[in-house]
Short mmCIF file of N, CA and C in Angstrom, two decimals:
data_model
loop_
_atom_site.label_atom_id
_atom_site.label_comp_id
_atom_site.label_asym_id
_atom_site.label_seq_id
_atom_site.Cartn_x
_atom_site.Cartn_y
_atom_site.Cartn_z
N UNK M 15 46.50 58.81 140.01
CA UNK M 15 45.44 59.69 140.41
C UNK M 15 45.34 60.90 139.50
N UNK M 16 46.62 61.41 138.71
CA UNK M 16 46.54 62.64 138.05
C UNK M 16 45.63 61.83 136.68
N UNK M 17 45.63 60.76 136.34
CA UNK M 17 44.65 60.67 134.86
C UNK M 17 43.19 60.65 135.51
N UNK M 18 42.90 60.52 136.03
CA UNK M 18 40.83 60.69 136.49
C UNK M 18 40.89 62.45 135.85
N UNK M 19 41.99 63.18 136.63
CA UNK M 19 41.61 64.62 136.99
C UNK M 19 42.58 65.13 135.44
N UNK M 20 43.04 64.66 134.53
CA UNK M 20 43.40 65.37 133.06
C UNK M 20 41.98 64.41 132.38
N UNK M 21 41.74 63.56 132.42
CA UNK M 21 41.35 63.00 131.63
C UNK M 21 39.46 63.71 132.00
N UNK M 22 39.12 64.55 133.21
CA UNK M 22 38.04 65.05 132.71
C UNK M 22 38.76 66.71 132.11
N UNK M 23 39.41 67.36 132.45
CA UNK M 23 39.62 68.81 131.41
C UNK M 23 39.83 68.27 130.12
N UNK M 24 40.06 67.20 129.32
CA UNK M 24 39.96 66.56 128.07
C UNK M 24 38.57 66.88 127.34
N UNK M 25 37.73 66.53 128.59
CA UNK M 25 36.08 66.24 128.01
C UNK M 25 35.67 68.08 128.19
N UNK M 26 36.16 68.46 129.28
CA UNK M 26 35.61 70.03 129.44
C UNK M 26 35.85 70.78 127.76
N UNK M 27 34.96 71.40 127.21
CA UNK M 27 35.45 72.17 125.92
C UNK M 27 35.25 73.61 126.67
N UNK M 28 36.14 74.39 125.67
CA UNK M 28 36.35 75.73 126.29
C UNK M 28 35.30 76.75 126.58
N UNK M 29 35.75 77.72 126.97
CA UNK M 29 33.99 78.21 127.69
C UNK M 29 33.89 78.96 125.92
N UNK M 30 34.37 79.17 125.15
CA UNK M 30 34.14 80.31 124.10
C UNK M 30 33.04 79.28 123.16
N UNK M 31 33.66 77.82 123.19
CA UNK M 31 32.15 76.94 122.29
C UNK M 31 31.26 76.49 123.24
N UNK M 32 31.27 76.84 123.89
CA UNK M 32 30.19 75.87 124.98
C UNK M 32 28.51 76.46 124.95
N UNK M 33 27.78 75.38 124.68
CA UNK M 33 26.25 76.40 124.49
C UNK M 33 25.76 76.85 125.66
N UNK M 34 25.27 77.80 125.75
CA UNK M 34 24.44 78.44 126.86
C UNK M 34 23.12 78.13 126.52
N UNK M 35 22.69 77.20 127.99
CA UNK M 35 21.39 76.46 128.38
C UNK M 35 20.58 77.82 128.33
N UNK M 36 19.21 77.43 128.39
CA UNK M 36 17.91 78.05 128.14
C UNK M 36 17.85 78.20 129.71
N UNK M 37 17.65 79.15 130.58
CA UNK M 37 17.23 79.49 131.69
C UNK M 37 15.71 79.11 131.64
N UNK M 38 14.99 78.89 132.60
CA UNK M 38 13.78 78.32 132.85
C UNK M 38 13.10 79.30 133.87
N UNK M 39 12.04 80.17 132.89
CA UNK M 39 11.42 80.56 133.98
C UNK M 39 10.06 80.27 134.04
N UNK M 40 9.21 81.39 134.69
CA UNK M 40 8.18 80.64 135.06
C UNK M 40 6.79 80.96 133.36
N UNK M 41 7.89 82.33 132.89
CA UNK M 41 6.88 82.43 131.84
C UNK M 41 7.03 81.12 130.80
N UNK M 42 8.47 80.38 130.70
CA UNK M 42 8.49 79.56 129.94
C UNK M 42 7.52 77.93 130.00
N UNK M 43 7.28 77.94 131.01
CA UNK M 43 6.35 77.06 131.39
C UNK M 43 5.36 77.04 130.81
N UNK M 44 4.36 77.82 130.08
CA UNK M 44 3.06 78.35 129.56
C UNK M 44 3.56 77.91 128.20
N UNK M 45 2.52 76.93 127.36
CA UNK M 45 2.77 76.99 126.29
C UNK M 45 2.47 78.53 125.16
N UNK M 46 3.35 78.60 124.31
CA UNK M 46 3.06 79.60 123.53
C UNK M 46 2.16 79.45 122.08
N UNK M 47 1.48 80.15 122.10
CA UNK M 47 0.09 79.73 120.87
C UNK M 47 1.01 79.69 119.33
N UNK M 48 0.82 78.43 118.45
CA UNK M 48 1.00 78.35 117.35
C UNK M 48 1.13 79.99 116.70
N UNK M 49 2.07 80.19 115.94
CA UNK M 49 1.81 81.29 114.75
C UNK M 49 1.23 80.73 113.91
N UNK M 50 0.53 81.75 113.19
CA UNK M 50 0.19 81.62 111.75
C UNK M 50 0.84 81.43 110.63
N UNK M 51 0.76 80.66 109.93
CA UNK M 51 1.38 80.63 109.05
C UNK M 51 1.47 81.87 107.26
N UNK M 52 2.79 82.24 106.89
CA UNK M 52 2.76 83.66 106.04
C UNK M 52 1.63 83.51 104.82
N UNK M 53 0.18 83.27 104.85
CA UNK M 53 -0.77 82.92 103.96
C UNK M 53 -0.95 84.59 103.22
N UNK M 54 -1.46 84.75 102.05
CA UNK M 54 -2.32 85.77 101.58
C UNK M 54 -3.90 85.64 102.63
N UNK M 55 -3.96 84.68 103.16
CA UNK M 55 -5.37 84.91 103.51
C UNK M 55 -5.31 85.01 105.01
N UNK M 56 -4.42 84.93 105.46
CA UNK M 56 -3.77 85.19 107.15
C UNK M 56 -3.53 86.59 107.25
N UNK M 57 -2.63 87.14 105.99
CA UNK M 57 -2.49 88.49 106.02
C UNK M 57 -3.75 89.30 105.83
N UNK M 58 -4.83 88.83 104.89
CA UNK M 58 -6.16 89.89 104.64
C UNK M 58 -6.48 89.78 106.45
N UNK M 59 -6.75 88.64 107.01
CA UNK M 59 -6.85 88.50 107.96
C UNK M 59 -6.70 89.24 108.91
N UNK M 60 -5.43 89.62 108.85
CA UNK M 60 -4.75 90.46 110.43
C UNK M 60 -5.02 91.74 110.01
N UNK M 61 -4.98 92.01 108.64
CA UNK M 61 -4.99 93.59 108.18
C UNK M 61 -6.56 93.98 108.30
N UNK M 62 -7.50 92.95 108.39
CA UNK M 62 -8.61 93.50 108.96
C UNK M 62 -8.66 93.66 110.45
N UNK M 63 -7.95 92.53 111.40
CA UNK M 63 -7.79 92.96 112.86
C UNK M 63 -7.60 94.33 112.96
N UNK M 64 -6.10 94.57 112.16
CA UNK M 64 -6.12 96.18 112.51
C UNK M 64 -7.12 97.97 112.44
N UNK M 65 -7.37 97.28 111.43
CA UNK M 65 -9.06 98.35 110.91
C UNK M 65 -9.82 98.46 111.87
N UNK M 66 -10.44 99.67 111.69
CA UNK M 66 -11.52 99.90 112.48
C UNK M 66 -12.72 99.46 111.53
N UNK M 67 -13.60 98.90 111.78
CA UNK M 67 -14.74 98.39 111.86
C UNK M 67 -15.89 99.62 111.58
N UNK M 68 -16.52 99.24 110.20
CA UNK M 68 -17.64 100.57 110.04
C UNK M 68 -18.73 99.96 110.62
N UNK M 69 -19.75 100.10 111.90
CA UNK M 69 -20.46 99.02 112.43
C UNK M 69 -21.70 99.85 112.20
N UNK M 70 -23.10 99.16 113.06
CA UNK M 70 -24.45 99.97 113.14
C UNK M 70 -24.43 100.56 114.16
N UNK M 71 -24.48 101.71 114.48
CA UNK M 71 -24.74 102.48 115.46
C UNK M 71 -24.80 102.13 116.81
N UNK M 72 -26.15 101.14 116.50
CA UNK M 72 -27.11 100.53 117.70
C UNK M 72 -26.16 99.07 118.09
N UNK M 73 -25.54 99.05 117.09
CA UNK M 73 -24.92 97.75 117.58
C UNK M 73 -23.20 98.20 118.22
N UNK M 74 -23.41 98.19 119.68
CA UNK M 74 -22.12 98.06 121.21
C UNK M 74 -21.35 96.73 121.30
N UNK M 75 -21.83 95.96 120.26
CA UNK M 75 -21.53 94.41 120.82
C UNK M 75 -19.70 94.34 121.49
N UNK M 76 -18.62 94.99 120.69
CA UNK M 76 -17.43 94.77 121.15
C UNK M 76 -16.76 95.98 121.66
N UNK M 77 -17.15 97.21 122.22
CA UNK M 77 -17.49 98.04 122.97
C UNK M 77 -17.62 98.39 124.40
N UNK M 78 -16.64 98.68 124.94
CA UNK M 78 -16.97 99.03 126.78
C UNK M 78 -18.08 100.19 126.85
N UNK M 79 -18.14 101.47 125.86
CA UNK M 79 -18.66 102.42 125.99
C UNK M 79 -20.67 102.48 126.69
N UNK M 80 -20.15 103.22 127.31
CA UNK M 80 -22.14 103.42 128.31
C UNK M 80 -22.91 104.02 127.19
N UNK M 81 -24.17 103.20 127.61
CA UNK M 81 -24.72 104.07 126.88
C UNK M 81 -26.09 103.83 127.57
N UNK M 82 -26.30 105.54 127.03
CA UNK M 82 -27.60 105.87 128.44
C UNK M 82 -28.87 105.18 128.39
N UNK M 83 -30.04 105.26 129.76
CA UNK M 83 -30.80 104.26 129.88
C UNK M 83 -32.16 104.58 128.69
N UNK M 84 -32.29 105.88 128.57
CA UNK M 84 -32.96 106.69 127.73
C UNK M 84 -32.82 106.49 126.03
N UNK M 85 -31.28 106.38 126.06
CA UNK M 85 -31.41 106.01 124.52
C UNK M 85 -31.59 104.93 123.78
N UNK M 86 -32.17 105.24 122.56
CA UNK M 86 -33.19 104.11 121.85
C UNK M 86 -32.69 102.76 121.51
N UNK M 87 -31.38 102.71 122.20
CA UNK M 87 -30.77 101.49 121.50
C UNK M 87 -30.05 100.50 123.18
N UNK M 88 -30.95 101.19 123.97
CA UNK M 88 -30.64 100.48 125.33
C UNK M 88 -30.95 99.10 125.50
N UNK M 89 -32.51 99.28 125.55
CA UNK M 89 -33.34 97.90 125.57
C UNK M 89 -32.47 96.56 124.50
N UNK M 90 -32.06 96.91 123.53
CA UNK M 90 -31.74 96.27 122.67
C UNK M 90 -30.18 95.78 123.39
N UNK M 91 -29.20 96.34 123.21
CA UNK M 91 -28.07 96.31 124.21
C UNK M 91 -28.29 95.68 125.31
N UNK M 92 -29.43 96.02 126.34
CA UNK M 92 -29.26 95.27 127.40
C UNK M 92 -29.88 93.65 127.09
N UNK M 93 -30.61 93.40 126.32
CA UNK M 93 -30.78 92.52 125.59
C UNK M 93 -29.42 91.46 125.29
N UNK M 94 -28.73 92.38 124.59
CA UNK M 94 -27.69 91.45 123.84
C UNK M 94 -26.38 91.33 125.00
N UNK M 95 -26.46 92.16 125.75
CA UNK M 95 -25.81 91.77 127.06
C UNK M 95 -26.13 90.34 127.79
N UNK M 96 -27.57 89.85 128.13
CA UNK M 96 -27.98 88.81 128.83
C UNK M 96 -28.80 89.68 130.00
N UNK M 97 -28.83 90.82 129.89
CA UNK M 97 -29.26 91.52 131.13
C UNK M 97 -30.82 91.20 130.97
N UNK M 98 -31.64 92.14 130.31
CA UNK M 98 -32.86 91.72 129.89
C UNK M 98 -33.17 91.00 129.13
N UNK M 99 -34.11 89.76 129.58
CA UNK M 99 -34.74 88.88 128.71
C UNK M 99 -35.70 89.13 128.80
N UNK M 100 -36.86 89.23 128.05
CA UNK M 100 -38.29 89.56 128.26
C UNK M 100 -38.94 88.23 128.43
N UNK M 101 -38.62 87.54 127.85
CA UNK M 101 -38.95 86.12 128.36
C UNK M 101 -39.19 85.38 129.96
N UNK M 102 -38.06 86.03 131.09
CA UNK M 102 -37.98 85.87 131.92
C UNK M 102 -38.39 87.45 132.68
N UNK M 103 -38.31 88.35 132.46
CA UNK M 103 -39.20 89.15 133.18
C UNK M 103 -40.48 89.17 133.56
N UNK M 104 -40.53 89.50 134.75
CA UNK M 104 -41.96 89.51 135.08
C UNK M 104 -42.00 90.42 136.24
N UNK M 105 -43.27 91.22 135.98
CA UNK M 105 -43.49 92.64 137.01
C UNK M 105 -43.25 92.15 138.16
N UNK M 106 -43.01 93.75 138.96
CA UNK M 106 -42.94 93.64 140.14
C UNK M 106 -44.06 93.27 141.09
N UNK M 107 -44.29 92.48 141.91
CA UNK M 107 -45.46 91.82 142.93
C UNK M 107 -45.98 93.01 143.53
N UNK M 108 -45.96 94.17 143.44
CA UNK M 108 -46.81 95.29 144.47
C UNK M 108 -46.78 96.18 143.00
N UNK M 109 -47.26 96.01 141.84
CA UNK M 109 -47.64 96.82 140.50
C UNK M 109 -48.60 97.29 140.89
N UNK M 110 -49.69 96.68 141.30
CA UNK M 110 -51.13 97.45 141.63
C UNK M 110 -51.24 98.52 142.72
N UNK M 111 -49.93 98.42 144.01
CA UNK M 111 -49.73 99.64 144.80
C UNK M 111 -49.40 100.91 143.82
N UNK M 112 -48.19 100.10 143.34
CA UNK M 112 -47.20 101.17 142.33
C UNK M 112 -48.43 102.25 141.40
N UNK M 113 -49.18 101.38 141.10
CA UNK M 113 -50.69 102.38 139.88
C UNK M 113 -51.29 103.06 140.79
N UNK M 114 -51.58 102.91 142.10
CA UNK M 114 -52.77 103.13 142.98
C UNK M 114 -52.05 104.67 143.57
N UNK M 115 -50.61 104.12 143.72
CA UNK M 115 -49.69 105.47 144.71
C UNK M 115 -49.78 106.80 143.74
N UNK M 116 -49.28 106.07 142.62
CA UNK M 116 -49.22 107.23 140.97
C UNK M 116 -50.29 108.11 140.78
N UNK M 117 -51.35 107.30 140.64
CA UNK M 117 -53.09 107.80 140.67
C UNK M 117 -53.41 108.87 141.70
N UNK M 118 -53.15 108.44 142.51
CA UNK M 118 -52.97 109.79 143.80
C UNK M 118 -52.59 111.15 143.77
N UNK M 119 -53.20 111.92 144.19
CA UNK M 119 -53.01 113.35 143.98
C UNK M 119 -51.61 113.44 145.34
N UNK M 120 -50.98 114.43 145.26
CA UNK M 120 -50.07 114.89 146.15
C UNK M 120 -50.38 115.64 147.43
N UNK M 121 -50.04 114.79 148.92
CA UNK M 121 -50.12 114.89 149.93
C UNK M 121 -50.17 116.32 150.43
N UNK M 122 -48.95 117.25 149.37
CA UNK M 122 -48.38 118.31 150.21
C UNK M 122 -48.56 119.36 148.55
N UNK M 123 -48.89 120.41 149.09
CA UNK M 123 -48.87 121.43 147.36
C UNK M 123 -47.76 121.09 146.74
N UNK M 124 -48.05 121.29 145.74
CA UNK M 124 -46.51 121.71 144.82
C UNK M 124 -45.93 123.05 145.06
N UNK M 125 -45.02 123.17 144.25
CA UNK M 125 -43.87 124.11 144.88
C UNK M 125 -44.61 125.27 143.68
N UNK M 126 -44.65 126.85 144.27
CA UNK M 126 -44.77 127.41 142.96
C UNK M 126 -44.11 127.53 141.41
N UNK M 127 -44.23 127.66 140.54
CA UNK M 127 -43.41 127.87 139.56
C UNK M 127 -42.04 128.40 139.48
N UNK M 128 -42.07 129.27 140.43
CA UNK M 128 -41.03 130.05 140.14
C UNK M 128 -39.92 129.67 141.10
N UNK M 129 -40.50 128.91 142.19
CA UNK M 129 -39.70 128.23 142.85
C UNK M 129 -38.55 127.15 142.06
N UNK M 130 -38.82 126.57 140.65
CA UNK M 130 -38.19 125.85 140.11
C UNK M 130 -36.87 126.75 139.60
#
């Protein structure tokens, strides 16, 4: 009975060579995206990622920044958003109230001047 129990500490190797397994977690599960490989043209590459970008003004395209409804480069922006299509716009169904209400003089005086 003592050779089963020498004959596995034979096979055991000592803890000082023994490899330490890869723990498994849950980030390892997710494959990780290819690197690039060390190119001259990988590097122009990334060294432009890092740059800031001399762009057109009017052009927000990669940009969180607001920009107001007034300024001249809205329509265009909301455009390139998907927001406005002029294609698919079409007035509001009570336009002819909307002209008729406008046209109208005011119910109640205005306020004097100086009231402002």
């Amino acid at each position: 009975m003592d050779e089963p129990h020498a004959h596995a500490e034979e096979k055991q190797a000592p803890q000082s060579t023994q490899t330490r397994k890869r723990q498994l977690d849950s980030d390892d599960d997710k494959r990780q995206p290819k690197r690039a490989r060390l190119t001259r043209k990988n590097l122009a590459a990334f060294d432009k990622m890092g740059k800031k970008k001399t762009s057109d003004p009017s052009d927000d395209s990669g940009s969180t920044k607001a920009i107001s409804t007034t300024s001249s480069g809205f329509a265009i922006q909301a455009y390139k958003n998907g927001i406005l299509d002029p294609r698919y716009s079409k007035p509001p169904t009570n336009l002819e109230d909307l002209h008729e209400r406008h046209a109208r003089s005011r119910e109640t005086a205005s306020p004097p001047e100086p009231a402002y």
